Coordinates of C-alpha atoms in Angstrom, one line a residue:
X15 CA 0.0 0.0 0.0
X16 CA 2.8 2.4 0.8
X17 CA 4.7 1.5 -2.3
X18 CA 2.9 4.4 -4.0
X19 CA 4.1 6.9 -1.3
X20 CA 4.9 9.5 -4.0
X21 CA 1.3 9.4 -5.2
X22 CA 0.0 10.0 -1.6
X23 CA 2.4 12.8 -1.3
X24 CA 1.3 14.3 -4.6
X25 CA -2.4 14.3 -3.6
X26 CA -1.5 15.9 -0.2
X27 CA 0.6 18.5 -2.0
X28 CA -2.2 19.4 -4.5
X29 CA -4.7 20.1 -1.7
X30 CA -2.1 22.1 0.2
X31 CA -0.9 24.2 -2.8
X32 CA -4.3 25.0 -4.3
X33 CA -5.8 26.1 -1.0
X34 CA -2.7 28.0 0.1
X35 CA -2.6 30.0 -3.2
X36 CA -6.4 30.6 -3.4
X37 CA -7.0 31.7 0.1
X38 CA -5.5 35.3 -0.3
X39 CA -7.6 35.7 -3.4
X40 CA -10.8 34.6 -1.6
X41 CA -9.9 37.0 1.2
X42 CA -9.5 39.9 -1.1
X43 CA -12.9 39.2 -2.8
X44 CA -14.6 38.9 0.6
X45 CA -13.2 42.2 1.8
X46 CA -14.1 43.9 -1.5
X47 CA -17.8 42.7 -1.3
X48 CA -18.1 43.3 2.4
X49 CA -18.3 39.7 3.5
X50 CA -16.7 40.2 6.9
X51 CA -17.3 39.2 10.5
X52 CA -17.5 42.0 13.0
X53 CA -16.4 41.4 16.6
X54 CA -19.1 40.8 19.2
X55 CA -19.8 38.7 22.3
X56 CA -19.7 35.5 20.3
X57 CA -16.7 36.4 18.2
X58 CA -13.6 37.2 20.2
X59 CA -11.5 38.6 17.3
X60 CA -10.5 42.2 17.7
X61 CA -11.1 43.6 14.1
X62 CA -13.4 43.0 11.2
X63 CA -12.2 39.8 9.4
X64 CA -13.1 38.3 6.0
X65 CA -15.2 35.2 6.0
X66 CA -16.1 32.6 3.4
X67 CA -12.5 31.2 3.2
X68 CA -14.0 27.8 3.1
X69 CA -14.3 28.3 -0.7
X70 CA -10.6 27.9 -1.0
X71 CA -10.7 24.7 1.1
X72 CA -13.5 23.2 -1.1
X73 CA -11.6 24.0 -4.3
X74 CA -8.4 22.5 -2.8
X75 CA -10.0 19.3 -1.8
X76 CA -11.7 18.8 -5.1
X77 CA -8.4 19.6 -7.0
X78 CA -6.8 16.8 -4.9
X79 CA -9.7 14.5 -5.8
X80 CA -9.3 15.2 -9.5
X81 CA -5.6 14.4 -9.3
X82 CA -6.7 11.0 -8.1
X83 CA -9.4 10.2 -10.5
X84 CA -7.7 11.7 -13.6
X85 CA -4.6 9.6 -13.3
X86 CA -4.5 5.8 -13.7
X87 CA -4.1 4.6 -10.1
X88 CA -6.8 2.0 -9.9
X89 CA -4.9 -0.2 -7.3
X90 CA -4.5 2.9 -5.1
X91 CA -7.7 4.7 -5.6
X92 CA -10.0 1.8 -4.8
X93 CA -13.6 3.0 -4.7
X94 CA -12.6 6.6 -5.3
X95 CA -13.4 6.7 -9.0
X96 CA -14.7 9.4 -11.3
X97 CA -18.4 8.4 -10.8
X98 CA -18.0 8.6 -7.0
X99 CA -16.3 12.0 -7.3
X100 CA -19.1 13.4 -9.5
X101 CA -21.7 12.5 -6.8
X102 CA -19.5 13.8 -4.0
X103 CA -18.9 17.0 -6.0
X104 CA -22.7 17.5 -6.5
X105 CA -23.3 17.1 -2.8
X106 CA -20.5 19.5 -2.1
X107 CA -22.0 22.0 -4.6
X108 CA -25.3 21.9 -2.7
X109 CA -23.5 22.8 0.6
X110 CA -21.3 25.3 -1.2
X111 CA -24.3 27.3 -2.5
X112 CA -26.0 27.2 0.9
X113 CA -22.8 28.2 2.7
X114 CA -21.9 31.1 0.3
X115 CA -25.5 32.6 0.6
X116 CA -25.4 32.3 4.3
X117 CA -22.0 33.9 4.5
X118 CA -23.0 36.8 2.3
X119 CA -26.5 37.6 3.4
X120 CA -27.6 35.1 6.0
X121 CA -30.1 32.3 5.8
X122 CA -32.9 31.0 7.9
X123 CA -31.9 27.9 10.0
X124 CA -34.7 25.8 8.5
X125 CA -33.5 26.5 4.9
X126 CA -29.9 25.8 5.8
X127 CA -30.9 22.5 7.4
X128 CA -32.8 21.6 4.3
X129 CA -29.7 22.2 2.2
X130 CA -27.7 19.9 4.5
X131 CA -30.3 17.2 4.3
X132 CA -30.3 17.5 0.4
X133 CA -26.5 17.0 0.4
X134 CA -26.7 14.0 2.6
X135 CA -29.4 12.4 0.4
X136 CA -27.2 12.9 -2.6
X137 CA -24.5 10.8 -0.9
X138 CA -27.0 8.1 0.1
X139 CA -28.4 7.8 -3.4
X140 CA -24.7 7.6 -4.6
X141 CA -24.2 4.4 -2.6
X142 CA -23.0 5.7 0.8
X143 CA -24.4 3.4 3.4
X144 CA -24.6 3.3 7.2
X145 CA -23.6 -0.4 7.3
X146 CA -24.8 -3.2 9.5
X147 CA -26.9 -2.7 12.7
X148 CA -26.2 -5.3 15.3
X149 CA -25.1 -7.7 12.7
X150 CA -28.1 -7.3 10.4
X151 CA -28.7 -5.5 7.2
X152 CA -30.5 -2.2 7.6
X153 CA -33.7 -1.7 5.5
X154 CA -33.1 0.9 2.9
X155 CA -35.5 3.6 4.3
X156 CA -33.9 3.3 7.8
X157 CA -30.4 3.3 6.3
X158 CA -31.2 6.5 4.5
X159 CA -32.5 8.1 7.7
X160 CA -29.4 7.1 9.6
X161 CA -27.0 8.4 6.8
X162 CA -28.9 11.7 6.8
X163 CA -28.9 12.0 10.6
X164 CA -25.2 11.2 10.8
X165 CA -24.0 13.6 8.1
X166 CA -26.2 16.4 9.3
X167 CA -25.0 15.9 12.8
X168 CA -21.3 16.1 11.8
X169 CA -21.9 19.0 9.5
X170 CA -23.5 21.0 12.4
X171 CA -20.9 19.8 14.9
X172 CA -18.2 21.5 13.0
X173 CA -20.4 24.5 12.1
X174 CA -21.0 25.0 15.9
X175 CA -17.3 24.6 16.9
X176 CA -16.1 27.1 14.3
X177 CA -16.0 30.1 16.6
X178 CA -12.3 30.7 17.2
X179 CA -9.2 31.3 15.1
X180 CA -8.0 28.0 13.7
X181 CA -10.2 25.8 15.8
X182 CA -12.4 24.0 13.3
X183 CA -9.6 23.6 10.7
X184 CA -7.2 22.3 13.3
X185 CA -9.7 19.8 14.8
X186 CA -10.6 18.7 11.3
X187 CA -6.9 17.9 10.6
X188 CA -6.6 15.9 13.8
X189 CA -9.8 14.0 13.1
X190 CA -8.7 13.3 9.5
X191 CA -5.4 11.9 10.7
X192 CA -7.2 9.6 13.0
X193 CA -9.5 8.4 10.2
X194 CA -6.5 7.9 8.0
X195 CA -5.1 5.5 10.6
X196 CA -8.3 3.6 10.8
X197 CA -8.6 3.3 7.0
X198 CA -5.0 2.2 6.7
X199 CA -5.7 -0.6 9.1
X200 CA -8.9 -1.5 7.2
X201 CA -7.0 -1.5 3.8
X202 CA -9.3 1.2 2.2
X203 CA -6.8 3.3 0.2
X204 CA -9.2 5.4 -1.8
X205 CA -10.6 7.2 1.2
X206 CA -7.1 7.7 2.6
X207 CA -6.2 9.6 -0.6
X208 CA -9.3 11.8 -0.2
X209 CA -8.3 12.5 3.4
X210 CA -4.7 13.4 2.5
X211 CA -6.0 16.0 0.0
X212 CA -8.4 17.2 2.7
X213 CA -5.6 17.5 5.3
X214 CA -3.4 19.4 2.8
X215 CA -6.2 21.8 2.1
X216 CA -6.9 22.4 5.8
X217 CA -3.2 23.0 6.5
X218 CA -3.0 25.4 3.6
X219 CA -5.9 27.4 5.0
X220 CA -4.7 27.2 8.6
X221 CA -1.7 29.3 7.6
X222 CA -4.2 32.2 7.3
X223 CA -6.7 31.1 9.8
X224 CA -4.6 30.5 13.0
X225 CA -4.5 33.3 15.5
X226 CA -4.5 36.1 14.6
X227 CA -6.7 35.0 11.7
X228 CA -7.0 37.1 8.6
X229 CA -9.9 35.1 7.2
X230 CA -12.5 32.7 8.6
X231 CA -13.9 29.5 7.2
X232 CA -17.5 30.7 7.4
X233 CA -20.4 28.3 6.9
X234 CA -19.0 27.6 3.5
X235 CA -16.0 25.9 5.0
X236 CA -17.2 24.5 8.3
X237 CA -20.2 22.7 6.7
X238 CA -17.9 21.2 4.0
X239 CA -15.4 20.1 6.5
X240 CA -18.0 18.3 8.6
X241 CA -19.6 16.8 5.6
X242 CA -16.4 15.4 4.2
X243 CA -15.4 13.8 7.6
X244 CA -18.9 12.5 8.0
X245 CA -18.8 10.8 4.6
X246 CA -15.4 9.2 5.1
X247 CA -16.2 8.1 8.7
X248 CA -19.2 6.1 7.3
X249 CA -16.7 3.9 5.6
X250 CA -15.4 2.7 8.9
X251 CA -18.8 1.3 10.0
X252 CA -18.8 -1.7 7.8
X253 CA -15.9 -3.8 9.1
X254 CA -16.6 -3.9 12.8
X255 CA -19.3 -4.8 15.3
X256 CA -21.9 -2.2 15.8
X257 CA -20.5 -1.0 19.1
X258 CA -17.0 -0.5 17.8
X259 CA -18.3 0.9 14.5
X260 CA -20.0 3.7 16.3
X261 CA -17.3 4.2 19.0
X262 CA -14.4 4.7 16.6
X263 CA -15.7 7.6 14.5
X264 CA -17.4 9.2 17.5
X265 CA -14.1 9.3 19.4
X266 CA -12.1 10.4 16.4
X267 CA -14.6 13.3 15.8
X268 CA -15.0 13.7 19.5
X269 CA -14.7 17.4 20.5
X270 CA -17.0 18.8 17.8
X271 CA -19.6 16.1 18.5
X272 CA -19.4 16.6 22.3
X273 CA -19.7 20.4 21.8
X274 CA -22.8 19.9 19.6
X275 CA -24.4 17.5 22.1
X276 CA -23.8 20.0 24.9
X277 CA -25.4 22.8 22.8
X278 CA -28.5 20.7 22.1
X279 CA -28.8 19.7 25.7
X280 CA -28.3 23.2 27.0
X281 CA -30.6 25.0 24.6
X282 CA -33.3 22.4 24.9
X283 CA -33.5 22.7 28.7
X284 CA -33.5 26.4 28.5
X285 CA -36.2 26.4 25.9
X286 CA -38.4 24.2 28.1
X287 CA -37.8 26.2 31.2
X288 CA -37.8 29.8 29.9
X289 CA -40.0 29.4 26.8
X290 CA -42.7 31.5 28.2
X291 CA -40.5 34.4 29.4
X292 CA -40.0 36.0 26.1
X293 CA -36.9 36.3 24.0
X294 CA -35.4 34.0 21.4
X295 CA -34.9 30.5 22.7
X296 CA -34.4 27.2 21.0
X297 CA -31.9 24.7 19.7
X298 CA -31.1 26.8 16.6
X299 CA -30.4 30.0 18.6
X300 CA -26.7 30.8 19.1
X301 CA -25.1 31.4 22.6
X302 CA -21.7 32.1 24.1
X303 CA -21.3 28.9 26.1
X304 CA -19.5 26.6 23.6
X305 CA -16.4 24.9 24.8
X306 CA -14.1 27.5 23.4
X307 CA -16.2 30.3 24.9
X308 CA -15.9 28.7 28.4
X309 CA -12.1 28.2 28.1
X310 CA -11.7 31.9 27.0
X311 CA -13.9 33.0 30.0
X312 CA -11.6 30.9 32.3
X313 CA -8.7 33.2 31.3
X314 CA -7.0 31.3 28.5
X315 CA -5.8 33.1 25.4
X316 CA -7.1 32.2 22.0
X317 CA -4.0 30.2 21.1
X318 CA -4.1 28.4 24.4
X319 CA -7.8 27.5 23.9
X320 CA -7.2 26.1 20.4
X321 CA -4.1 24.2 21.6
X322 CA -6.0 22.7 24.5
X323 CA -8.9 21.5 22.3
X324 CA -6.4 20.1 19.8
X325 CA -4.8 18.1 22.6
X326 CA -8.1 16.8 23.9
X327 CA -9.2 15.8 20.4
X328 CA -5.8 14.2 19.8
X329 CA -6.3 12.1 23.0
X330 CA -9.6 10.9 21.7
X331 CA -8.1 10.0 18.4
X332 CA -5.4 7.9 20.1
X333 CA -8.1 6.1 22.1
X334 CA -10.0 5.3 18.9
X335 CA -6.8 4.0 17.2
X336 CA -6.0 1.9 20.2
X337 CA -9.4 0.3 20.1
X338 CA -8.9 -0.4 16.4
X339 CA -5.4 -1.8 17.0
X340 CA -6.3 -4.1 19.8
X341 CA -9.5 -5.3 18.3
X342 CA -9.7 -8.4 20.5
X343 CA -9.8 -6.2 23.6
X344 CA -11.7 -3.4 22.0
X345 CA -14.8 -3.6 24.2
X346 CA -12.8 -3.4 27.4
X347 CA -10.6 -0.5 26.1
X348 CA -13.7 1.3 24.9
X349 CA -15.4 1.0 28.3
X350 CA -12.4 2.3 30.2
X351 CA -11.9 5.2 27.8
X352 CA -15.6 5.9 27.9
X353 CA -15.8 6.1 31.7
X354 CA -12.7 8.2 31.9
X355 CA -13.8 10.5 29.2
X356 CA -17.3 10.9 30.6
X357 CA -15.9 11.7 34.0
X358 CA -13.5 14.3 32.8
X359 CA -15.9 16.0 30.3
X360 CA -18.9 16.0 32.7
X361 CA -16.8 17.2 35.7
X362 CA -15.1 20.0 33.8
X363 CA -17.0 20.8 30.6
X364 CA -20.7 20.0 31.2
X365 CA -21.2 21.9 34.5
X366 CA -23.5 24.5 32.9
X367 CA -25.7 21.8 31.3
X368 CA -25.9 19.8 34.5
X369 CA -26.8 22.9 36.5
X370 CA -29.5 24.0 33.9
X371 CA -31.0 20.5 33.9
X372 CA -31.1 20.4 37.7
X373 CA -32.6 23.8 37.9
X374 CA -35.3 22.8 35.4
X375 CA -36.2 19.7 37.5
X376 CA -36.2 21.8 40.7
X377 CA -38.4 24.5 39.0
X378 CA -40.9 21.8 37.9
X379 CA -41.0 20.3 41.4
X380 CA -41.6 23.7 43.0
X381 CA -44.6 24.6 40.9
X382 CA -47.6 24.8 43.1
X383 CA -50.0 23.9 40.3
X384 CA -48.7 20.3 40.6
X385 CA -49.0 20.0 44.4
X386 CA -52.2 17.9 44.4
X387 CA -50.6 15.5 41.9
X388 CA -47.5 15.2 44.0
X389 CA -49.5 14.5 47.1
X390 CA -51.3 11.7 45.4
X391 CA -48.1 10.3 43.9
X392 CA -46.6 9.3 47.2
X393 CA -49.4 7.0 48.4
X394 CA -49.8 5.5 45.0
X395 CA -46.0 4.9 44.7
X396 CA -45.8 3.4 48.2
X397 CA -48.7 1.0 47.6
X398 CA -47.3 -0.1 44.2
X399 CA -43.8 -0.6 45.5
X400 CA -44.8 -2.5 48.6
X401 CA -47.1 -4.8 46.6
X402 CA -44.5 -5.1 43.9
X403 CA -41.7 -6.0 46.3
X404 CA -43.9 -8.7 47.9
X405 CA -44.6 -10.1 44.4
X406 CA -40.9 -10.2 43.5
X407 CA -40.0 -11.9 46.8
X408 CA -42.7 -14.6 46.4
X409 CA -41.9 -15.3 42.7
X410 CA -38.1 -15.2 42.5
X411 CA -37.0 -16.0 46.1
X412 CA -39.7 -18.1 47.6
X413 CA -40.5 -19.8 44.3
X414 CA -44.3 -19.5 44.5
X415 CA -45.5 -20.5 41.0
X416 CA -48.7 -22.5 41.4
X417 CA -51.8 -20.2 41.7
X418 CA -49.4 -17.2 42.2
X419 CA -51.8 -14.3 41.8
X420 CA -54.3 -15.8 44.2
X421 CA -51.6 -16.4 46.8
X422 CA -50.2 -12.9 46.3
X423 CA -53.6 -11.3 46.6
X424 CA -54.3 -13.1 49.9
X425 CA -50.9 -12.0 51.3
X426 CA -51.5 -8.3 50.6
X427 CA -53.7 -7.5 53.7
X428 CA -51.0 -9.0 55.9
X429 CA -47.8 -7.6 54.4
X430 CA -48.9 -4.4 52.7
X431 CA -52.0 -3.0 54.3
X432 CA -50.5 -2.4 57.9
X433 CA -47.5 -0.4 56.6
X434 CA -49.6 1.6 54.2
X435 CA -52.2 2.3 56.8
X436 CA -49.6 3.5 59.3
X437 CA -48.0 5.8 56.7
X438 CA -51.5 7.2 55.9
X439 CA -52.4 7.8 59.5
X440 CA -49.1 9.5 60.2
X441 CA -48.4 12.9 58.7
X442 CA -46.0 11.6 56.0
X443 CA -48.5 12.2 53.2
X444 CA -49.1 15.8 54.1
X445 CA -45.4 16.7 54.5
X446 CA -43.9 19.0 51.8
X447 CA -40.7 17.1 51.2
X448 CA -38.7 19.7 49.3
X449 CA -38.7 21.6 52.7
X450 CA -38.6 18.6 55.0
X451 CA -36.2 18.1 58.0
X452 CA -34.3 15.1 59.1
X453 CA -37.1 14.5 61.7
X454 CA -39.6 13.9 58.9
X455 CA -37.4 11.3 57.3
X456 CA -36.9 9.5 60.7
X457 CA -40.7 9.4 61.1
X458 CA -41.1 7.7 57.8
X459 CA -38.4 5.2 58.8
X460 CA -40.2 4.6 62.1
X461 CA -43.6 4.0 60.6
X462 CA -42.1 1.7 57.9
X463 CA -40.5 -0.4 60.6
X464 CA -43.6 -0.4 62.8
X465 CA -45.7 -1.5 59.8
X466 CA -43.5 -4.4 58.9
X467 CA -43.2 -5.6 62.5
X468 CA -47.0 -5.4 62.7
X469 CA -47.2 -7.5 59.6
X470 CA -44.7 -10.0 61.0
X471 CA -46.9 -10.3 64.1
X472 CA -50.0 -11.0 62.0
X473 CA -48.2 -13.6 59.9
X474 CA -47.0 -15.4 63.1
X475 CA -50.6 -15.4 64.4
X476 CA -52.0 -16.8 61.2
X477 CA -49.3 -19.4 60.7
X478 CA -46.8 -19.8 63.5
X479 CA -45.1 -22.8 62.0
X480 CA -43.6 -20.8 59.1
X481 CA -41.8 -18.4 61.4
X482 CA -38.5 -18.8 59.5
X483 CA -40.2 -18.0 56.2
X484 CA -41.9 -14.9 57.7
X485 CA -38.6 -13.7 59.2
X486 CA -36.8 -14.0 55.9
X487 CA -39.6 -12.3 54.1
X488 CA -39.6 -9.4 56.6
X489 CA -35.9 -8.9 56.1
X490 CA -36.3 -8.9 52.3
X491 CA -39.2 -6.4 52.3
X492 CA -37.2 -4.1 54.6
X493 CA -34.2 -4.4 52.3
X494 CA -36.0 -4.0 49.0
X495 CA -38.9 -1.6 49.6
X496 CA -38.0 0.6 52.5
X497 CA -34.9 2.2 51.0
X498 CA -36.8 3.1 47.8
X499 CA -39.7 4.6 49.6
X500 CA -37.4 6.7 51.7
X501 CA -35.3 7.7 48.7
X502 CA -38.5 8.9 46.9
X503 CA -38.9 11.5 49.7
X504 CA -35.2 12.6 49.9
X505 CA -34.2 12.6 46.3
X506 CA -35.2 16.3 45.9
X507 CA -32.9 17.4 48.7
X508 CA -30.0 15.4 47.2
X509 CA -30.8 17.0 43.8
X510 CA -30.9 20.4 45.3
X511 CA -27.6 20.0 46.9
X512 CA -26.1 18.8 43.6
X513 CA -27.5 21.8 41.7
X514 CA -26.2 24.2 44.3
X515 CA -22.7 22.5 44.1
X516 CA -22.8 22.7 40.3
X517 CA -23.8 26.4 40.6
X518 CA -20.8 27.0 42.8
X519 CA -18.5 25.5 40.1
X520 CA -20.0 27.8 37.4
X521 CA -20.1 31.0 39.6
X522 CA -16.4 30.5 40.6
X523 CA -15.1 31.9 37.4
X524 CA -14.2 35.6 37.9
X525 CA -16.2 35.9 41.2
X526 CA -15.0 37.5 44.4
X527 CA -13.3 34.8 46.5
X528 CA -14.7 34.7 50.1
X529 CA -13.7 32.8 53.2
X530 CA -16.1 32.3 56.1
X531 CA -15.0 32.8 59.7
X532 CA -16.7 30.2 61.8
X533 CA -17.8 26.6 60.9
X534 CA -20.7 26.2 63.3
X535 CA -24.5 26.2 63.1
X536 CA -24.7 29.8 62.1
X537 CA -22.4 29.0 59.1
X538 CA -24.9 26.4 58.0
X539 CA -27.7 28.9 58.2
X540 CA -25.7 31.4 56.2
X541 CA -25.0 28.9 53.4
X542 CA -28.7 27.9 53.2
X543 CA -29.8 31.5 53.2
X544 CA -27.2 32.5 50.6
X545 CA -28.1 29.5 48.4
X546 CA -31.8 30.6 48.5
X547 CA -31.1 34.2 47.8
X548 CA -28.6 33.7 45.0
X549 CA -30.5 31.0 43.2
X550 CA -32.1 33.8 41.1
X551 CA -29.8 36.8 41.8
X552 CA -26.1 35.9 42.0
X553 CA -24.2 37.9 44.6
X554 CA -20.9 37.8 42.6
X555 CA -18.9 35.9 45.2
X556 CA -17.8 32.3 45.7
X557 CA -17.0 30.7 49.0
X558 CA -13.6 29.1 49.1
X559 CA -13.8 27.6 52.6
X560 CA -13.8 28.2 56.3
X561 CA -11.4 29.3 59.0
X562 CA -12.2 28.3 62.5
X563 CA -10.5 28.5 65.9
X564 CA -11.3 24.9 66.8
X565 CA -8.2 23.0 65.7
X566 CA -10.0 19.7 65.5
X567 CA -11.9 21.0 62.5
X568 CA -8.8 22.1 60.6
X569 CA -8.5 20.5 57.2
X570 CA -11.9 18.7 57.6
X571 CA -14.9 19.1 55.3
X572 CA -17.8 21.0 56.9
X573 CA -21.1 21.7 55.1
X574 CA -19.4 20.9 51.8
X575 CA -16.4 23.2 52.3
X576 CA -12.9 22.7 53.6
X577 CA -11.8 24.3 56.9
X578 CA -8.5 25.8 55.7
X579 CA -7.1 26.6 59.1
X580 CA -7.5 29.1 61.9
X581 CA -7.0 32.8 62.4
X582 CA -3.2 32.5 62.5
X583 CA -3.2 30.9 59.0
X584 CA -5.4 33.7 57.5
X585 CA -2.6 36.0 56.3
X586 CA -1.0 33.2 54.3
X587 CA -4.4 32.0 53.0
X588 CA -5.2 35.5 51.8
X589 CA -2.1 35.6 49.6
X590 CA -2.1 32.0 48.5
X591 CA -5.8 31.6 47.8
X592 CA -6.3 35.2 46.5
X593 CA -9.1 35.8 49.1
X594 CA -10.8 39.2 48.7
X595 CA -13.3 39.1 51.6
X596 CA -13.9 37.5 55.0
X597 CA -17.4 37.0 56.3
X598 CA -17.9 36.5 60.0
X599 CA -20.6 33.8 60.6
X600 CA -20.2 33.1 64.3
X601 CA -20.1 34.7 67.7
X602 CA -16.5 36.0 68.3
X603 CA -14.6 36.8 71.4
X604 CA -13.6 40.4 71.6
X605 CA -9.9 39.6 71.2
X606 CA -10.6 37.4 68.1
X607 CA -12.8 40.2 66.6
X608 CA -10.0 42.7 67.1
X609 CA -7.5 40.3 65.5
X610 CA -9.6 39.7 62.4
X611 CA -10.2 43.4 62.0
X612 CA -6.4 44.1 62.2
X613 CA -5.6 41.3 59.7
X614 CA -8.1 42.5 57.1
X615 CA -7.1 46.1 57.6
X616 CA -3.5 45.3 57.1
X617 CA -4.1 43.1 54.0
X618 CA -6.6 45.5 52.5
X619 CA -9.4 43.0 52.0
X620 CA -13.1 43.5 52.9
X621 CA -14.6 42.3 56.2
X622 CA -18.4 41.8 56.8
X623 CA -20.6 39.9 59.2
X624 CA -23.8 37.9 58.8
X625 CA -26.2 37.9 61.7
X626 CA -29.5 35.9 61.7
X627 CA -30.9 37.8 64.7
X628 CA -34.4 38.9 65.5
X629 CA -35.0 42.6 65.2
X630 CA -37.8 44.7 66.5
X631 CA -40.0 46.2 63.9
X632 CA -41.3 49.7 64.5
X633 CA -45.0 50.0 63.8
X634 CA -46.4 53.4 63.1
X635 CA -50.0 54.4 63.4
X636 CA -51.7 55.0 60.1
X637 CA -55.0 56.9 59.9
X638 CA -57.4 55.3 57.4
X639 CA -60.9 56.7 56.9
X640 CA -61.0 58.4 60.3
X641 CA -59.8 55.2 62.2
X642 CA -56.5 54.9 63.9
X643 CA -54.6 51.7 62.9

């Protein structure tokens, strides 16, 4: 395969040279006709910059394709013949027209999406197929739908990620290199030639597009880049199992796909929650929370952001190639890589989406219009779960098969009715659980245990000879049903804590760094009060941790924050942790109060105090219609 290295080099050189030479001409035309991007909140460049440079990339790639199909390299080109190129060129032309119009005068999202679907259908009618699904041939209509969905998804993934100098073109090069490696292992030389021309064209354009960019891809280039990578990646689907077939291209095209999924997730949640508040919301509406926007907001330069995302995508490419190389262990490698990737990406790059989703769930639970439904949900859930747990135990563990439904129905009054009745007679069904206390949860536990013990007593009275069976059944019901019933009450509080924690992660960027003095009960009250107040109106500060004079608390976690030390360590903490304010949240001795005032005055940081104390309200007499009130 590599005996024709000079031909591979020639194709790469054609793509590189044509794009490199044409890009300045396209830039001059764009400036002449006013096709430029002006700086704004979504575009971090500092001066008006020409767009539509993707036209040079399109011409460079097709020049490279022509160098393949017009020369007699049948043993190298494989399936990349003149007929295939004509269909690929037609589909590219559809996208080119859509992209140029959008770059020059703008286009409605629905029309642009229609052009993308049309280009994808051209490729499907030309013979591009999705491949096997779980080892079976896919029916033609379903295959067409899958091809269109895949290509449109990759097109828009690169269209969305193209918001920073050199980002889309650089990620495309890395993804193309990964696909080249996969195709070489699969012995598919034709598509390798296409990718080499594609890599050369992107490199030629990157010379003008890397920071500081003098020209942008525009929709003309970003859609074409995504389309080409999507078409080639479909060729990797056919020679592997379904899981690996999907895993490899998704990992190789990882960062753009991940950014697009986050955008869909984020915009969908916001549209559902805020759809009635006015303003433009929806999946197609742009925002400033793509991956590159977040990294820029964290303080990284444009070059650092591009390099960071290059490295991340390179790591995913290596993971995909490793799966391909060690095919016999592919499933295990994929699972490990998937778990590691999900953890890193969710922990660091999906915080906003997790927070928005949690807030949406909490908002829905807080709506008073559903209070009656929620009140009915608990007794229905308890009854169904208690009865279902009894059925599972009787069927799978006790092995009751003959006349099962009759036996189960006769057991319900003994094993379900007492517990349900005690829960109903207690106040558990009139407790508003989003604002419950630990005492309320303990009461539910008490009545659950009282109910099952009452059931055990009834069972022993009815049939004392089966005491071992009843005892085992009691333990199983406690283990299966009680944790789920209790969790149904407490999940809201856990979710609320998670949302507040995620909110702290988001608000930490650029916020005033605060340390709390005192880690006692008053600190807990302050944190709850602050979480409630800032849920809708952020106060612009982030709590770093506590300081406390009790040494046994030092370097322990309290209320979700670390106790960083005591008053003596505060001067070093102020410098090391860049603290800008201390908030007193405890009763202080006069000498400690004087010390903290001296330290904050010396270091020039702010000092404030939070006091949840009762205050007298002055009531003035108001004269209304001759009466004194």
